[in-house]
């Protein structure tokens, strides 16, 4: 089945620094990947849709200059949290559709737990 | 507006059966997904329904009624490892997933 790999699994950084999270589709090409954020005991919140070769589409309320998304190839999307603050501490999860149909199920990476001190 | 409702928490006994309900209201409909999410981990895909009826997959089954905007996930022969959150998500007319808040399932021996 479709496999999505996300790295790193967890990261601790100091306030003001930037952190890059990678999301790779290992056995399929993903023209579209999705980035989610999840706070404890809350549901998934879609942050942005990452489109290969074009700009990402951000959800309302998500700062595009703070959360930089790059989808340079069909198998790799990156999310960079710039000038991180403690309130950015969260569980970040990427996902990609495992098939070519619009209603193909999403397959998720293992997530990245970010802690900003 | 778009809305997904599912119970916040349920408790069941090992070996028993539990049904987790989900009601949805979305702009258009392109299917209903169920995901399992263990604490601290990312969600994993369980099932997809787009036609009315019951889809059985081992110990897990999922049901859909489009006319009622209703789905349920049925877990049989519960095992301790089934303790997790179960997320219901409806896909709208733009093929975007609208997520429920998840149902935390607690399995007791």
PDB file of C-alpha atoms in Angstrom, chain A:
ATOM      1  CA  UNK A   1       0.000   0.000   0.000  1.00  0.00           C
ATOM      2  CA  UNK A   2       0.853   3.654  -0.223  1.00  0.00           C
ATOM      3  CA  UNK A   3       3.545   4.731   2.208  1.00  0.00           C
ATOM      4  CA  UNK A   4       4.214   8.271   3.346  1.00  0.00           C
ATOM      5  CA  UNK A   5       7.382   8.980   5.284  1.00  0.00           C
ATOM      6  CA  UNK A   6       7.768  12.043   7.481  1.00  0.00           C
ATOM      7  CA  UNK A   7      10.951  13.282   9.104  1.00  0.00           C
ATOM      8  CA  UNK A   8      11.841  14.130  11.811  1.00  0.00           C
ATOM      9  CA  UNK A   9       9.500  12.336  14.215  1.00  0.00           C
ATOM     10  CA  UNK A  10      10.129  14.873  16.908  1.00  0.00           C
ATOM     11  CA  UNK A  11      12.112  18.055  17.251  1.00  0.00           C
ATOM     12  CA  UNK A  12      12.843  20.527  20.006  1.00  0.00           C
ATOM     13  CA  UNK A  13      13.964  23.987  18.993  1.00  0.00           C
ATOM     14  CA  UNK A  14      14.525  27.345  20.583  1.00  0.00           C
ATOM     15  CA  UNK A  15      12.154  30.223  20.110  1.00  0.00           C
ATOM     16  CA  UNK A  16      13.071  32.286  17.056  1.00  0.00           C
ATOM     17  CA  UNK A  17      14.688  29.486  15.087  1.00  0.00           C
ATOM     18  CA  UNK A  18      13.295  27.695  12.023  1.00  0.00           C
ATOM     19  CA  UNK A  19      12.437  24.048  11.644  1.00  0.00           C
ATOM     20  CA  UNK A  20      12.009  22.077   8.416  1.00  0.00           C
ATOM     21  CA  UNK A  21       9.802  18.990   8.213  1.00  0.00           C
ATOM     22  CA  UNK A  22       9.997  16.645   5.230  1.00  0.00           C
ATOM     23  CA  UNK A  23       7.238  14.520   3.797  1.00  0.00           C
ATOM     24  CA  UNK A  24       7.961  11.879   1.182  1.00  0.00           C
ATOM     25  CA  UNK A  25       5.755   9.516  -0.759  1.00  0.00           C
ATOM     26  CA  UNK A  26       7.849   6.365  -0.952  1.00  0.00           C
ATOM     27  CA  UNK A  27       6.139   4.190  -3.533  1.00  0.00           C
ATOM     28  CA  UNK A  28       3.936   6.548  -5.474  1.00  0.00           C
ATOM     29  CA  UNK A  29       3.918  10.038  -6.944  1.00  0.00           C
ATOM     30  CA  UNK A  30       1.918  12.641  -5.092  1.00  0.00           C
ATOM     31  CA  UNK A  31       1.046  15.780  -7.027  1.00  0.00           C
ATOM     32  CA  UNK A  32      -0.815  16.987  -3.975  1.00  0.00           C
ATOM     33  CA  UNK A  33       0.112  16.661  -0.333  1.00  0.00           C
ATOM     34  CA  UNK A  34      -1.691  18.024   2.693  1.00  0.00           C
ATOM     35  CA  UNK A  35      -0.265  19.458   5.887  1.00  0.00           C
ATOM     36  CA  UNK A  36      -2.245  19.168   9.105  1.00  0.00           C
ATOM     37  CA  UNK A  37      -1.707  20.373  12.646  1.00  0.00           C
ATOM     38  CA  UNK A  38      -3.209  18.704  15.656  1.00  0.00           C
ATOM     39  CA  UNK A  39      -3.278  20.054  19.190  1.00  0.00           C
ATOM     40  CA  UNK A  40      -3.745  17.648  22.103  1.00  0.00           C
ATOM     41  CA  UNK A  41      -7.204  16.101  22.264  1.00  0.00           C
ATOM     42  CA  UNK A  42      -8.334  18.058  19.225  1.00  0.00           C
ATOM     43  CA  UNK A  43      -9.165  17.098  15.696  1.00  0.00           C
ATOM     44  CA  UNK A  44      -6.939  17.449  12.659  1.00  0.00           C
ATOM     45  CA  UNK A  45      -6.738  20.978  11.302  1.00  0.00           C
ATOM     46  CA  UNK A  46      -5.830  21.368   7.651  1.00  0.00           C
ATOM     47  CA  UNK A  47      -3.137  24.004   7.317  1.00  0.00           C
ATOM     48  CA  UNK A  48      -2.417  23.959   3.609  1.00  0.00           C
ATOM     49  CA  UNK A  49      -2.524  21.979   0.415  1.00  0.00           C
ATOM     50  CA  UNK A  50       0.861  21.519  -1.186  1.00  0.00           C
ATOM     51  CA  UNK A  51       0.829  21.394  -4.988  1.00  0.00           C
ATOM     52  CA  UNK A  52       3.795  20.093  -6.949  1.00  0.00           C
ATOM     53  CA  UNK A  53       5.360  22.812  -9.046  1.00  0.00           C
ATOM     54  CA  UNK A  54       3.117  25.598  -7.828  1.00  0.00           C
ATOM     55  CA  UNK A  55       2.301  27.613  -4.749  1.00  0.00           C
ATOM     56  CA  UNK A  56       0.630  26.028  -1.786  1.00  0.00           C
ATOM     57  CA  UNK A  57      -2.967  26.820  -0.938  1.00  0.00           C
ATOM     58  CA  UNK A  58      -3.297  27.936   2.661  1.00  0.00           C
ATOM     59  CA  UNK A  59      -6.377  27.646   4.858  1.00  0.00           C
ATOM     60  CA  UNK A  60      -7.864  30.733   6.384  1.00  0.00           C
ATOM     61  CA  UNK A  61      -5.916  31.900   9.400  1.00  0.00           C
ATOM     62  CA  UNK A  62      -2.681  30.114   8.491  1.00  0.00           C
ATOM     63  CA  UNK A  63       0.208  32.511   7.890  1.00  0.00           C
ATOM     64  CA  UNK A  64       1.892  31.576   4.631  1.00  0.00           C
ATOM     65  CA  UNK A  65       5.018  33.554   5.494  1.00  0.00           C
ATOM     66  CA  UNK A  66       5.407  31.668   8.730  1.00  0.00           C
ATOM     67  CA  UNK A  67       4.659  28.199   7.436  1.00  0.00           C
ATOM     68  CA  UNK A  68       6.629  27.880   4.216  1.00  0.00           C
ATOM     69  CA  UNK A  69       5.697  24.966   1.987  1.00  0.00           C
ATOM     70  CA  UNK A  70       7.776  23.726  -0.899  1.00  0.00           C
ATOM     71  CA  UNK A  71       6.689  20.878  -3.175  1.00  0.00           C
ATOM     72  CA  UNK A  72       9.619  20.681  -5.535  1.00  0.00           C
ATOM     73  CA  UNK A  73       9.123  17.129  -6.751  1.00  0.00           C
ATOM     74  CA  UNK A  74       6.379  14.538  -7.081  1.00  0.00           C
ATOM     75  CA  UNK A  75       7.620  12.703  -4.004  1.00  0.00           C
ATOM     76  CA  UNK A  76       8.696  15.441  -1.607  1.00  0.00           C
ATOM     77  CA  UNK A  77       6.986  18.289   0.198  1.00  0.00           C
ATOM     78  CA  UNK A  78       8.565  20.313   2.987  1.00  0.00           C
ATOM     79  CA  UNK A  79       7.050  22.489   5.678  1.00  0.00           C
ATOM     80  CA  UNK A  80       9.308  25.073   7.309  1.00  0.00           C
ATOM     81  CA  UNK A  81       8.131  26.715  10.503  1.00  0.00           C
ATOM     82  CA  UNK A  82       9.946  30.040  10.526  1.00  0.00           C
ATOM     83  CA  UNK A  83      10.757  32.054  13.633  1.00  0.00           C
ATOM     84  CA  UNK A  84       9.086  29.436  15.782  1.00  0.00           C
ATOM     85  CA  UNK A  85       7.340  30.414  19.006  1.00  0.00           C
ATOM     86  CA  UNK A  86       6.120  28.247  21.882  1.00  0.00           C
ATOM     87  CA  UNK A  87       2.540  28.501  20.576  1.00  0.00           C
ATOM     88  CA  UNK A  88       3.706  26.711  17.412  1.00  0.00           C
ATOM     89  CA  UNK A  89       4.368  23.616  19.501  1.00  0.00           C
ATOM     90  CA  UNK A  90       2.077  20.970  18.067  1.00  0.00           C
ATOM     91  CA  UNK A  91       1.840  17.696  16.189  1.00  0.00           C
ATOM     92  CA  UNK A  92       2.319  18.285  12.457  1.00  0.00           C
ATOM     93  CA  UNK A  93       1.198  15.575  10.055  1.00  0.00           C
ATOM     94  CA  UNK A  94       1.506  15.360   6.298  1.00  0.00           C
ATOM     95  CA  UNK A  95      -0.608  13.230   4.042  1.00  0.00           C
ATOM     96  CA  UNK A  96      -1.065  12.313   0.415  1.00  0.00           C
ATOM     97  CA  UNK A  97      -3.751  10.567  -1.576  1.00  0.00           C
ATOM     98  CA  UNK A  98      -2.769   7.007  -2.236  1.00  0.00           C
ATOM     99  CA  UNK A  99      -4.352   6.828  -5.667  1.00  0.00           C
ATOM    100  CA  UNK A 100      -5.088   8.922  -8.717  1.00  0.00           C
ATOM    101  CA  UNK A 101      -8.798   9.338  -8.005  1.00  0.00           C
ATOM    102  CA  UNK A 102     -10.020  12.468  -6.280  1.00  0.00           C
ATOM    103  CA  UNK A 103     -11.663  10.325  -3.622  1.00  0.00           C
ATOM    104  CA  UNK A 104      -8.629   8.158  -2.965  1.00  0.00           C
ATOM    105  CA  UNK A 105      -8.032   7.787   0.783  1.00  0.00           C
ATOM    106  CA  UNK A 106      -5.379   9.871   2.467  1.00  0.00           C
ATOM    107  CA  UNK A 107      -2.317   8.129   3.791  1.00  0.00           C
ATOM    108  CA  UNK A 108      -0.517   9.898   6.581  1.00  0.00           C
ATOM    109  CA  UNK A 109       3.097  10.272   7.537  1.00  0.00           C
ATOM    110  CA  UNK A 110       3.969   9.370  11.126  1.00  0.00           C
ATOM    111  CA  UNK A 111       3.820  12.980  12.190  1.00  0.00           C
ATOM    112  CA  UNK A 112       6.328  15.382  13.712  1.00  0.00           C
ATOM    113  CA  UNK A 113       6.010  16.505  17.286  1.00  0.00           C
ATOM    114  CA  UNK A 114       7.424  20.020  17.520  1.00  0.00           C
ATOM    115  CA  UNK A 115       8.295  21.569  20.867  1.00  0.00           C
ATOM    116  CA  UNK A 116       9.458  25.165  20.904  1.00  0.00           C
ATOM    117  CA  UNK A 117      11.168  26.258  24.103  1.00  0.00           C
TER     118      UNK A 117
END
